[in-house]
CSV table of C-alpha atoms and ligand atoms in Angstrom, one decimal:
chain,number,residue,atom,x,y,z
Q,184,MET,CA,100.8,-52.2,45.1
Q,185,LYS,CA,103.5,-54.7,44.2
Q,186,LEU,CA,104.6,-56.7,47.2
Q,187,CYS,CA,107.2,-59.3,47.8
Q,188,MET,CA,107.2,-61.7,50.8
Q,189,ILE,CA,110.5,-63.3,51.5
Q,190,GLY,CA,109.8,-66.6,53.3
Q,191,THR,CA,106.7,-68.7,52.8
Q,192,GLY,CA,106.4,-69.9,56.4
Q,193,TYR,CA,103.4,-69.1,58.5
Q,194,VAL,CA,103.7,-65.4,58.6
Q,195,GLY,CA,104.9,-64.9,55.0
Q,196,LEU,CA,102.4,-67.1,53.4
Q,197,VAL,CA,99.3,-66.0,55.4
Q,198,SER,CA,100.2,-62.3,55.1
Q,199,GLY,CA,101.1,-62.6,51.4
Q,200,VAL,CA,97.9,-64.5,50.5
Q,201,CYS,CA,95.7,-62.0,52.5
Q,202,PHE,CA,97.4,-59.0,50.9
Q,203,SER,CA,96.7,-60.4,47.5
Q,204,ASP,CA,93.1,-61.0,48.5
Q,205,LEU,CA,93.0,-57.2,49.4
Q,206,GLY,CA,93.9,-56.5,45.7
Q,207,ASN,CA,97.7,-56.2,45.8
Q,208,ASP,CA,100.1,-58.0,43.4
Q,209,VAL,CA,102.0,-60.4,45.6
Q,210,VAL,CA,104.9,-62.7,45.0
Q,211,CYS,CA,105.9,-65.1,47.7
Q,212,VAL,CA,109.5,-66.1,47.5
Q,213,ASP,CA,111.2,-69.1,49.1
Q,214,LYS,CA,114.5,-71.0,48.6
Q,215,ASP,CA,112.7,-74.3,48.9
Q,216,ILE,CA,111.9,-75.3,45.3
Q,217,ASN,CA,109.6,-78.1,46.4
Q,218,LYS,CA,107.5,-75.8,48.5
Q,219,ILE,CA,107.2,-73.3,45.7
Q,220,GLN,CA,106.3,-76.0,43.2
Q,221,ASN,CA,103.7,-77.4,45.5
Q,222,LEU,CA,102.2,-74.0,46.2
Q,223,LYS,CA,101.8,-73.4,42.5
Q,224,LYS,CA,99.8,-76.7,42.5
Q,225,GLY,CA,97.7,-75.5,45.4
Q,226,ILE,CA,99.5,-77.8,47.9
Q,227,ILE,CA,99.8,-75.9,51.2
Q,228,PRO,CA,102.8,-76.7,53.5
Q,229,ILE,CA,100.9,-76.0,56.7
Q,230,TYR,CA,97.5,-76.7,58.2
Q,231,GLU,CA,95.7,-73.4,58.5
Q,232,PRO,CA,91.9,-73.2,58.1
Q,233,GLY,CA,90.8,-71.2,55.1
Q,234,LEU,CA,94.3,-70.8,53.7
Q,235,GLU,CA,94.0,-73.2,50.8
Q,236,GLU,CA,90.9,-71.6,49.4
Q,237,LEU,CA,92.5,-68.2,49.4
Q,238,VAL,CA,95.7,-69.5,47.8
Q,239,LEU,CA,93.7,-71.2,45.0
Q,240,LYS,CA,91.5,-68.2,44.4
Q,241,ASN,CA,94.2,-65.6,44.3
Q,242,TYR,CA,96.7,-67.7,42.3
Q,243,LYS,CA,94.0,-68.3,39.7
Q,244,ASN,CA,93.2,-64.6,39.4
Q,245,LYS,CA,97.0,-64.0,39.1
Q,246,ARG,CA,97.3,-61.5,42.0
Q,247,LEU,CA,99.3,-64.1,43.8
Q,248,ASN,CA,102.5,-65.8,42.6
Q,249,PHE,CA,105.2,-68.0,43.9
Q,250,SER,CA,108.9,-67.9,43.0
Q,251,THR,CA,112.4,-69.0,44.0
Q,252,ASN,CA,113.9,-66.0,42.3
Q,253,LEU,CA,114.5,-63.5,45.1
Q,254,LYS,CA,116.4,-60.9,43.1
Q,255,ASP,CA,113.9,-60.7,40.3
Q,256,SER,CA,111.0,-60.6,42.7
Q,257,VAL,CA,112.5,-57.8,44.9
Q,258,ARG,CA,113.4,-55.7,41.8
Q,259,LYS,CA,109.8,-55.8,40.6
Q,260,SER,CA,108.3,-54.9,44.0
Q,261,ASP,CA,107.6,-51.6,45.9
Q,262,ILE,CA,107.3,-53.2,49.3
Q,263,ILE,CA,109.4,-56.1,50.5
Q,264,PHE,CA,108.4,-58.1,53.6
Q,265,ILE,CA,111.1,-60.1,55.4
Q,266,CYS,CA,109.2,-63.1,56.9
Q,267,VAL,CA,111.9,-65.6,57.7
Q,268,GLY,CA,112.4,-67.6,60.8
Q,269,THR,CA,114.1,-66.3,63.9
Q,270,PRO,CA,114.7,-69.5,65.9
Q,271,THR,CA,116.5,-69.7,69.3
Q,272,LYS,CA,120.2,-70.0,68.9
Q,273,LYS,CA,121.8,-73.3,69.9
Q,274,ASN,CA,123.1,-73.2,73.5
Q,275,SER,CA,121.7,-69.7,74.0
Q,276,ASN,CA,118.5,-67.9,74.6
Q,277,SER,CA,118.9,-65.2,72.0
Q,278,ALA,CA,117.3,-65.2,68.5
Q,279,ASP,CA,119.3,-66.5,65.6
Q,280,LEU,CA,119.1,-63.7,63.0
Q,281,THR,CA,121.1,-65.3,60.2
Q,282,GLN,CA,118.1,-65.6,57.9
Q,283,VAL,CA,117.0,-62.0,58.5
Q,284,TYR,CA,120.5,-60.6,57.8
Q,285,SER,CA,120.9,-62.8,54.8
Q,286,ALA,CA,117.6,-61.5,53.4
Q,287,GLY,CA,118.8,-58.0,54.0
Q,288,ASN,CA,122.0,-58.7,52.2
Q,289,GLU,CA,120.1,-60.1,49.2
Q,290,ILE,CA,117.7,-57.2,49.1
Q,291,SER,CA,120.6,-54.7,49.2
Q,292,LYS,CA,121.7,-55.9,45.8
Q,293,CYS,CA,118.4,-55.2,44.2
Q,294,ILE,CA,117.5,-51.6,45.1
Q,295,ASN,CA,116.6,-50.2,41.6
Q,296,LYS,CA,114.0,-47.7,42.8
Q,297,PHE,CA,112.5,-46.5,46.2
Q,298,LYS,CA,111.6,-49.6,48.2
Q,299,ILE,CA,110.2,-50.1,51.7
Q,300,ILE,CA,111.8,-53.1,53.4
Q,301,ILE,CA,109.5,-54.3,56.1
Q,302,ASN,CA,110.6,-56.6,58.8
Q,303,LYS,CA,107.7,-58.9,59.8
Q,304,SER,CA,109.9,-61.5,61.4
Q,305,THR,CA,110.0,-61.3,65.2
Q,306,VAL,CA,113.3,-59.7,66.0
Q,307,PRO,CA,115.1,-58.1,69.0
Q,308,VAL,CA,115.1,-54.3,69.4
Q,309,THR,CA,117.8,-52.7,67.1
Q,310,THR,CA,117.6,-55.4,64.4
Q,311,GLY,CA,116.0,-52.9,62.0
Q,312,ASP,CA,119.0,-50.6,62.6
Q,313,GLU,CA,121.3,-53.5,61.6
Q,314,ILE,CA,119.3,-54.3,58.5
Q,315,GLU,CA,119.5,-50.6,57.5
Q,316,LYS,CA,123.3,-50.8,57.9
Q,317,ILE,CA,123.5,-53.9,55.7
Q,318,ILE,CA,121.5,-52.3,52.9
Q,319,LEU,CA,123.4,-49.0,53.2
Q,320,LYS,CA,126.5,-50.8,52.1
Q,321,LYS,CA,125.1,-51.3,48.7
Q,322,ALA,CA,122.3,-48.7,48.3
Q,323,ASN,CA,121.8,-45.0,48.7
Q,324,LYS,CA,119.7,-43.9,51.8
Q,325,LYS,CA,117.3,-42.1,49.4
Q,326,TYR,CA,116.1,-45.3,47.8
Q,327,PHE,CA,115.0,-47.4,50.8
Q,328,SER,CA,113.4,-47.3,54.2
Q,329,VAL,CA,113.5,-50.1,56.8
Q,330,VAL,CA,110.3,-50.5,58.7
Q,331,SER,CA,109.1,-52.8,61.5
Q,332,ASN,CA,105.6,-54.2,61.1
Q,333,PRO,CA,105.1,-57.1,63.5
Q,334,GLU,CA,102.5,-59.7,63.0
Q,335,PHE,CA,100.0,-60.9,65.7
Q,336,LEU,CA,98.6,-63.9,63.9
Q,337,ARG,CA,97.6,-66.9,66.0
Q,338,GLU,CA,98.0,-70.3,64.3
Q,339,GLY,CA,94.6,-71.7,63.5
Q,340,GLU,CA,93.0,-68.2,63.4
Q,341,ALA,CA,95.7,-66.5,61.3
Q,342,ILE,CA,93.4,-65.4,58.4
Q,343,ARG,CA,90.8,-64.0,60.7
Q,344,ASP,CA,93.6,-62.3,62.8
Q,345,PHE,CA,95.0,-60.7,59.6
Q,346,ILE,CA,91.6,-59.4,58.3
Q,347,TYR,CA,90.3,-58.3,61.7
Q,348,PRO,CA,93.4,-57.2,63.7
Q,349,ASP,CA,93.0,-55.5,67.1
Q,350,ARG,CA,95.8,-53.2,65.8
Q,351,ILE,CA,98.3,-52.7,63.1
Q,352,VAL,CA,101.7,-51.6,64.4
Q,353,VAL,CA,104.1,-49.8,62.0
Q,354,GLY,CA,107.5,-48.7,63.3
Q,355,SER,CA,109.3,-46.4,61.0
Q,356,ASN,CA,111.7,-43.5,61.4
Q,357,ASP,CA,110.3,-41.7,58.4
Q,358,ASN,CA,106.8,-40.4,57.6
Q,359,ARG,CA,106.8,-41.3,53.9
Q,360,SER,CA,106.8,-45.1,54.7
Q,361,LYS,CA,104.2,-44.6,57.5
Q,362,LYS,CA,101.9,-43.0,54.9
Q,363,ILE,CA,102.4,-45.7,52.3
Q,364,LEU,CA,101.8,-48.4,54.9
Q,365,LYS,CA,98.7,-46.7,56.2
Q,366,ASN,CA,97.4,-46.8,52.6
Q,367,LEU,CA,98.4,-50.5,52.2
Q,368,TYR,CA,96.4,-51.4,55.3
Q,369,SER,CA,93.5,-49.0,54.6
Q,370,PRO,CA,91.0,-51.8,53.7
Q,371,LEU,CA,91.5,-53.1,57.3
Q,372,ILE,CA,91.6,-49.7,58.9
Q,373,SER,CA,88.3,-48.8,57.3
Q,374,LYS,CA,86.8,-51.9,58.9
Q,375,GLY,CA,87.9,-50.7,62.4
Q,376,ALA,CA,91.5,-51.9,62.9
Q,377,LYS,CA,93.5,-49.4,64.8
Q,378,PHE,CA,96.7,-48.1,63.1
Q,379,ILE,CA,99.6,-47.3,65.4
Q,380,ALA,CA,102.7,-45.6,64.0
Q,381,THR,CA,105.8,-45.6,66.2
Q,382,GLN,CA,109.5,-45.4,66.0
Q,383,ARG,CA,111.0,-48.5,64.5
Q,384,ARG,CA,112.6,-49.8,67.7
Q,385,ALA,CA,109.3,-49.4,69.6
Q,386,ALA,CA,107.4,-51.6,67.1
Q,387,GLU,CA,110.1,-54.3,67.6
Q,388,LEU,CA,109.6,-54.2,71.3
Q,389,ILE,CA,105.7,-54.1,71.1
Q,390,LYS,CA,105.8,-57.5,69.5
Q,391,TYR,CA,108.0,-59.1,72.2
Q,392,ALA,CA,106.2,-57.3,75.0
Q,393,SER,CA,102.8,-58.5,73.7
Q,394,ASN,CA,103.9,-62.1,73.6
Q,395,ALA,CA,105.6,-61.9,76.9
Q,396,PHE,CA,102.5,-60.3,78.5
Q,397,LEU,CA,100.2,-63.0,77.1
Q,398,ALA,CA,102.6,-65.7,78.2
Q,399,THR,CA,102.6,-64.1,81.7
Q,400,LYS,CA,98.8,-64.1,81.8
Q,401,ILE,CA,98.6,-67.8,80.9
Q,402,THR,CA,101.3,-68.7,83.4
Q,403,PHE,CA,99.6,-66.6,86.1
Q,404,ILE,CA,96.3,-68.4,85.7
Q,405,ASN,CA,98.1,-71.8,85.5
Q,406,GLU,CA,99.7,-71.1,88.9
Q,407,ILE,CA,96.4,-69.9,90.3
Q,408,ALA,CA,94.9,-73.2,89.0
Q,409,ASN,CA,97.5,-75.1,91.1
Q,410,LEU,CA,96.2,-73.3,94.2
Q,411,CYS,CA,92.6,-74.0,93.1
Q,412,GLU,CA,93.4,-77.8,93.0
Q,413,LYS,CA,94.6,-77.7,96.6
Q,414,THR,CA,91.7,-75.6,97.9
Q,415,GLY,CA,88.7,-77.2,96.1
Q,416,ILE,CA,88.0,-74.1,93.9
Q,417,ASP,CA,87.2,-74.2,90.2
Q,418,VAL,CA,89.7,-72.0,88.3
Q,419,GLU,CA,87.0,-71.4,85.7
Q,420,ASP,CA,85.2,-69.3,88.3
Q,421,ILE,CA,88.4,-67.3,89.0
Q,422,SER,CA,89.0,-66.7,85.2
Q,423,ILE,CA,85.5,-65.3,84.9
Q,424,GLY,CA,85.7,-63.4,88.2
Q,425,ILE,CA,88.9,-61.6,87.4
Q,426,GLY,CA,88.4,-61.4,83.6
Q,427,LEU,CA,85.3,-59.3,83.9
Q,428,ASP,CA,87.5,-56.5,85.4
Q,429,LYS,CA,88.1,-54.5,82.2
Q,430,ARG,CA,91.7,-53.7,83.4
Q,431,ILE,CA,92.4,-57.5,83.3
Q,432,GLY,CA,90.3,-58.7,80.4
Q,433,SER,CA,88.9,-62.2,80.0
Q,434,ARG,CA,91.1,-63.6,77.2
Q,435,PHE,CA,94.2,-65.7,77.7
Q,436,LEU,CA,93.0,-66.8,81.1
Q,437,ARG,CA,92.3,-70.4,80.2
Q,438,ALA,CA,94.3,-72.7,82.5
Q,439,GLY,CA,95.8,-75.7,80.8
Q,440,PRO,CA,99.1,-77.4,80.0
Q,441,SER,CA,102.3,-75.4,79.6
Q,442,TYR,CA,102.0,-72.9,76.8
Q,443,GLY,CA,103.9,-73.9,73.6
Q,444,GLY,CA,104.0,-73.1,69.9
Q,445,SER,CA,106.4,-71.3,67.7
Q,446,CYS,CA,106.3,-67.9,69.5
Q,447,PHE,CA,105.8,-67.7,73.2
Q,448,PRO,CA,108.6,-70.0,74.3
Q,449,LYS,CA,111.1,-68.6,71.8
Q,450,ASP,CA,110.1,-64.9,72.2
Q,451,THR,CA,110.1,-64.8,76.0
Q,452,LYS,CA,113.6,-66.2,76.0
Q,453,ALA,CA,114.8,-63.8,73.3
Q,454,LEU,CA,113.2,-60.8,75.2
Q,455,VAL,CA,115.1,-61.7,78.3
Q,456,SER,CA,118.3,-62.2,76.3
Q,457,THR,CA,117.9,-58.7,74.7
Q,458,ALA,CA,117.2,-57.2,78.2
Q,459,ASP,CA,120.3,-58.8,79.6
Q,460,LYS,CA,122.3,-57.3,76.7
Q,461,PHE,CA,121.0,-53.9,77.8
Q,462,LYS,CA,121.7,-54.7,81.4
Q,463,THR,CA,118.0,-54.8,82.4
Q,464,ASN,CA,116.6,-57.5,84.6
Q,465,LEU,CA,113.2,-58.7,83.3
Q,466,SER,CA,112.6,-60.8,86.5
Q,467,VAL,CA,108.8,-61.3,85.8
Q,468,VAL,CA,109.4,-62.8,82.3
Q,469,LYS,CA,112.3,-64.9,83.7
Q,470,SER,CA,110.0,-66.5,86.3
Q,471,VAL,CA,107.3,-67.0,83.6
Q,472,ILE,CA,109.8,-69.0,81.6
Q,473,LYS,CA,110.8,-71.0,84.6
Q,474,SER,CA,107.2,-71.7,85.8
Q,475,ASN,CA,106.2,-72.8,82.3
Q,476,ASN,CA,109.2,-75.2,82.0
Q,477,LEU,CA,108.2,-76.7,85.3
Q,478,ARG,CA,104.6,-77.1,84.4
Q,479,SER,CA,105.0,-80.2,82.2
Q,480,ASP,CA,106.7,-82.0,85.1
Q,481,LEU,CA,104.0,-80.9,87.4
Q,482,LEU,CA,101.3,-82.3,85.0
Q,483,SER,CA,103.3,-85.5,84.6
Q,484,LYS,CA,103.3,-85.9,88.3
Q,485,ARG,CA,99.6,-85.3,88.4
Q,486,VAL,CA,99.0,-88.0,85.9
Q,487,SER,CA,101.1,-90.3,88.1
Q,488,LEU,CA,99.0,-89.4,91.2
Q,489,ILE,CA,95.7,-89.9,89.2
Q,490,LEU,CA,96.9,-93.4,88.3
Q,491,LYS,CA,98.0,-94.0,91.9
Q,492,ASN,CA,101.6,-94.3,90.7
Q,493,LYS,CA,100.7,-97.4,88.7
Q,494,ILE,CA,101.5,-96.3,85.2
Q,495,LYS,CA,103.1,-99.6,83.9
Q,496,ASN,CA,100.9,-101.3,81.4
Q,497,LYS,CA,98.1,-98.7,81.8
Q,498,ILE,CA,96.4,-97.9,78.5
Q,499,VAL,CA,96.4,-94.2,77.9
Q,500,SER,CA,94.3,-92.5,75.2
Q,501,PHE,CA,95.9,-89.1,74.4
Q,502,LEU,CA,93.6,-86.8,72.5
Q,503,GLY,CA,95.4,-84.0,70.6
Q,504,VAL,CA,99.2,-83.7,70.6
Q,505,THR,CA,99.8,-80.4,68.9
Q,506,PHE,CA,100.5,-77.3,71.1
Q,507,LYS,CA,96.9,-76.2,70.8
Q,508,ALA,CA,93.9,-76.9,68.6
Q,509,ASN,CA,93.4,-76.0,64.9
Q,510,THR,CA,97.1,-76.4,64.0
Q,511,ASP,CA,99.4,-79.3,63.0
Q,512,ASP,CA,102.3,-77.5,64.8
Q,513,MET,CA,104.2,-79.6,67.3
Q,514,ARG,CA,106.7,-77.0,68.3
Q,515,ASP,CA,107.2,-76.8,72.1
Q,516,SER,CA,104.0,-78.8,72.6
Q,517,SER,CA,103.7,-80.1,76.2
Q,518,SER,CA,102.8,-83.5,74.7
Q,519,LEU,CA,106.5,-83.8,73.8
Q,520,LYS,CA,107.2,-84.1,77.5
Q,521,LEU,CA,104.1,-85.9,78.7
Q,522,ILE,CA,104.0,-88.7,76.2
Q,523,PRO,CA,107.7,-89.7,76.6
Q,524,PHE,CA,107.2,-89.5,80.3
Q,525,LEU,CA,104.3,-92.0,80.2
Q,526,SER,CA,106.1,-94.2,77.7
Q,527,LYS,CA,109.2,-94.4,79.9
Q,528,LYS,CA,107.1,-95.4,82.8
Q,529,GLY,CA,105.7,-98.3,80.8
Q,530,ALA,CA,102.2,-97.0,79.8
Q,531,LYS,CA,100.7,-98.0,76.4
Q,532,ILE,CA,99.8,-94.9,74.6
Q,533,LYS,CA,97.2,-94.6,71.8
Q,534,TYR,CA,97.1,-91.0,70.6
Q,535,TYR,CA,94.8,-89.4,68.2
Q,536,ASP,CA,95.2,-86.0,66.5
Q,537,PRO,CA,92.9,-84.5,63.8
Q,538,THR,CA,96.1,-83.5,61.9
Q,539,GLY,CA,97.4,-87.1,61.8
Q,540,SER,CA,100.3,-89.0,63.2
Q,541,LYS,CA,103.5,-87.3,64.3
Q,542,LYS,CA,107.1,-88.2,63.5
Q,543,GLU,CA,108.1,-87.0,67.0
Q,544,PHE,CA,106.6,-90.2,68.5
Q,545,LYS,CA,107.7,-92.7,65.9
Q,546,LYS,CA,110.6,-94.0,67.9
Q,547,LEU,CA,108.9,-94.2,71.3
Q,548,LYS,CA,108.1,-97.5,72.9
Q,549,ASN,CA,104.4,-98.4,73.1
Q,550,VAL,CA,103.2,-95.2,71.4
Q,551,GLN,CA,100.8,-95.7,68.6
Q,552,PHE,CA,98.7,-93.4,66.4
Q,553,SER,CA,94.9,-94.2,66.4
Q,554,ASN,CA,92.9,-93.5,63.4
Q,555,SER,CA,89.9,-92.1,65.3
Q,556,ILE,CA,88.8,-90.8,68.7
Q,557,GLN,CA,86.9,-94.1,69.1
Q,558,ASP,CA,89.9,-96.3,68.4
Q,559,SER,CA,92.0,-94.3,70.8
Q,560,ILE,CA,89.5,-94.5,73.7
Q,561,LYS,CA,88.5,-98.1,73.2
Q,562,GLY,CA,90.0,-100.3,75.9
Q,563,SER,CA,91.9,-97.4,77.6
Q,564,ASP,CA,92.2,-96.8,81.3
Q,565,ILE,CA,92.5,-93.1,81.1
Q,566,VAL,CA,91.7,-90.5,78.4
Q,567,ILE,CA,93.9,-87.4,78.5
Q,568,ILE,CA,92.4,-84.5,76.6
Q,569,HIS,CA,95.4,-82.4,75.7
Q,570,THR,CA,94.0,-79.9,73.1
Q,571,GLU,CA,90.6,-78.3,72.7
Q,572,TRP,CA,89.6,-79.3,69.1
Q,573,ASN,CA,85.9,-79.1,68.5
Q,574,ASP,CA,86.1,-82.9,67.7
Q,575,PHE,CA,86.8,-83.5,71.4
Q,576,LYS,CA,84.1,-81.3,72.8
Q,577,SER,CA,81.1,-83.7,72.8
Q,578,ILE,CA,82.5,-87.2,73.0
Q,579,ASN,CA,80.0,-89.9,74.0
Q,580,PHE,CA,82.5,-91.8,76.2
Q,581,LYS,CA,79.8,-94.4,77.2
Q,582,LYS,CA,79.5,-95.3,73.5
Q,583,PHE,CA,83.2,-95.7,73.0
Q,584,THR,CA,84.2,-97.8,76.0
Q,585,LYS,CA,82.9,-100.6,78.2
Q,586,ASN,CA,85.3,-99.6,80.9
Q,587,LYS,CA,83.2,-98.4,83.8
Q,588,LYS,CA,86.3,-97.2,85.7
Q,589,LEU,CA,87.5,-94.9,82.8
Q,590,ILE,CA,89.3,-91.9,84.1
Q,591,ILE,CA,89.1,-88.6,82.1
Q,592,TYR,CA,91.9,-86.1,82.6
Q,593,ASP,CA,90.6,-83.0,80.8
Q,594,MET,CA,93.6,-80.7,80.5
Q,595,ARG,CA,91.5,-78.0,78.8
Q,596,ASN,CA,88.5,-78.0,81.1
Q,597,ILE,CA,86.2,-78.7,78.2
Q,598,TYR,CA,83.7,-80.9,80.1
Q,599,SER,CA,81.4,-80.3,83.0
Q,600,PRO,CA,82.8,-82.5,85.8
Q,601,ASP,CA,79.3,-83.2,87.1
Q,602,LYS,CA,78.1,-84.5,83.8
Q,603,ILE,CA,81.1,-86.8,83.4
Q,604,LYS,CA,80.7,-88.0,87.0
Q,605,LYS,CA,77.0,-88.7,86.4
Q,606,ASN,CA,78.0,-91.1,83.6
Q,607,GLY,CA,80.0,-93.0,86.2
Q,608,PHE,CA,83.5,-92.0,85.1
Q,609,LYS,CA,86.2,-90.4,87.2
Q,610,TYR,CA,86.9,-86.8,86.1
Q,611,PHE,CA,90.0,-84.6,86.7
Q,612,GLY,CA,90.5,-81.2,85.1
Q,613,ILE,CA,93.0,-78.4,85.5
Q,614,GLY,CA,92.5,-76.2,88.6
Q,615,ARG,CA,89.2,-77.8,89.6
T,125,UDX,C1,100.8,-66.5,69.5
T,125,UDX,C2,100.2,-65.1,69.7
T,125,UDX,O1,98.9,-65.2,70.2
T,125,UDX,C3,100.2,-64.3,68.4
T,125,UDX,O2,99.7,-63.0,68.5
T,125,UDX,C4,101.7,-64.3,67.9
T,125,UDX,O3,101.9,-63.5,66.8
T,125,UDX,C5,102.2,-65.7,67.7
T,125,UDX,O4,102.1,-66.4,68.9
T,125,UDX,P1,100.0,-68.9,68.7
T,125,UDX,O5,101.4,-69.3,69.2
T,125,UDX,O6,99.6,-69.3,67.4
T,125,UDX,O7,100.0,-67.2,68.7
T,125,UDX,O8,99.0,-69.4,69.7
T,125,UDX,P2,98.1,-68.8,71.0
T,125,UDX,O9,96.7,-69.0,70.6
T,125,UDX,O10,98.5,-67.5,71.4
T,125,UDX,O11,98.5,-69.9,72.1
T,125,UDX,C6,99.8,-70.0,72.6
T,125,UDX,C7,99.9,-71.1,73.7
T,125,UDX,O12,99.2,-70.6,74.8
T,125,UDX,C8,99.2,-72.4,73.3
T,125,UDX,O13,100.0,-73.4,73.9
T,125,UDX,C9,97.9,-72.3,74.0
T,125,UDX,O14,97.3,-73.6,74.3
T,125,UDX,C10,98.2,-71.5,75.2
T,125,UDX,N1,97.1,-70.8,75.8
T,125,UDX,C11,96.5,-69.8,75.2
T,125,UDX,C12,96.6,-71.2,77.1
T,125,UDX,O15,97.1,-72.2,77.7
T,125,UDX,N2,95.6,-70.5,77.6
T,125,UDX,C13,95.0,-69.4,77.0
T,125,UDX,O16,94.1,-68.8,77.6
T,125,UDX,C14,95.5,-69.1,75.7
C-alpha cells in the first residue's frame, strides 16, 4: 500500500519506517527542509535504538522516502497518517490542535481518489469529527474516511512496541476502512497482536485513558513509596506483592522521580480539560497531576535532608538527566526541577548523560557536563542516579572515588542497598 506520514517526529518517523519495513511504500513528509535533507542522508533527528538501521535499509531499497511536498505525497497515497504534535496550549491545559487541523486542511485539497485519513496524533475526543468537517468542505464524502489509530510507542522501545504491540486500536465509523486497516496491520496481527475495531471517538479516548491509567499507576506506587520511607518498608516488595495479582499487573509499578516525557504530563492535562468541557469531573486524574507536580519538590526536599540541609558547595554527581533511560528527550524531565533547585542552593553539579550535554542547563550556575560516569563521580559528595540506563547499573563506585563518605541516592532503585552499604557508602533509594 502507498502510505504518507505527515510529520516526522517520534510517531510519524518510527511508524513510517516500520510500515516500510513491512513492505509498504512510505513517504514521510515534513515542513522542515533540514530535517528532510538530513533524513535522506541517514541523519536521524532523534535518539531511538534501532531506528537508524531501519531508515538506511528501507531508504536504500526505495520503500521509504522523505519529502517536503505534502500535496504531491498525499495525492500519490492511499492512506495518510496525521502524526503532528499536539502540545499543551499556552496558559491552558487543553491540547493545541493547530497542526492537526492545518494538516486536515492541506489534505482536503488533494483528494483525487478514495483515501483513508488516519489520525495518529493524540487528540481529544471529537477531533476526528472536526477533521472530517474540514475535509468535507473540499471533498465528497464518498472519497475519504477519517479514522483514529492511536499509537502506544514508548520512547527507547518504539520499534519493538510497533512490531510487537499489545493491541492495535482502529476507530472508524465505516467498515471499509476497518477492513483496509486490518489488512495493513495483518503482518503484526499474524504474530499475535490483538486488533480492536471501535467507533472513532472510542479510539480517541482509549489513547488518553491508557496514558492516564498508566500515569495513575506510577503515581500510586510513588505515593506508597513515600509511606514505605516512613515505615521502613522496601517499596520493591510492595510492587512485587501487588503486581502478582493479575488484576493489577506488575508493569508500571516502579517507584521513582515524577513521571515525565512527551505524553503523560500533556495527555493527563488534556484529558481533564476535555472532561471539563463535557462537564465531567475526572477527580482521580486531577489528583494524579497534582501529586506528580508535587513530587519533584518532595524529592528536592529529600536531597536537602540527605545532605543535612548543607547543600552549598556540595559536589553533586547527577547521572542521567532525560525523563527516562534510552531517550535523549528532556521534555518534562524531573531533572529540570531538581538540578536548578540544587544549583540555586549553591551545589556544584557535574552531570553525565549517555545522550550528551543539554542546552537546558547551559545557563545555570555551577552546572557542568561530564564526559564520563567516572568524571562525574570523581570528587563528588553525592551521586544521584536519576535514570536507569544500563550504563549506570554496575558502577564500581570504589574505583571511581576516594571519598569514603560518598552518598548514593538511587532514584530508580537499581542497586541493592546492602551491597552499597557493605562497600562503606551511604545509600538512599526511593521508598526503601
Ligand atoms: C508513554 C506510553 O507508555 C506510551 O504508550 C505512549 O504512547 C507515549 O507515552 P513514554 O513517554 O515514552 O511512553 O515513556 P514510558 O516508558 O511510558 O514512561 C513515562 C514516564 O513514567 C517516565 O518518566 C518513566 O520514568 C516513568 N515511569 C514509567 C515510572 O516512573 N515508573 C514506571 O514503572 C514506568
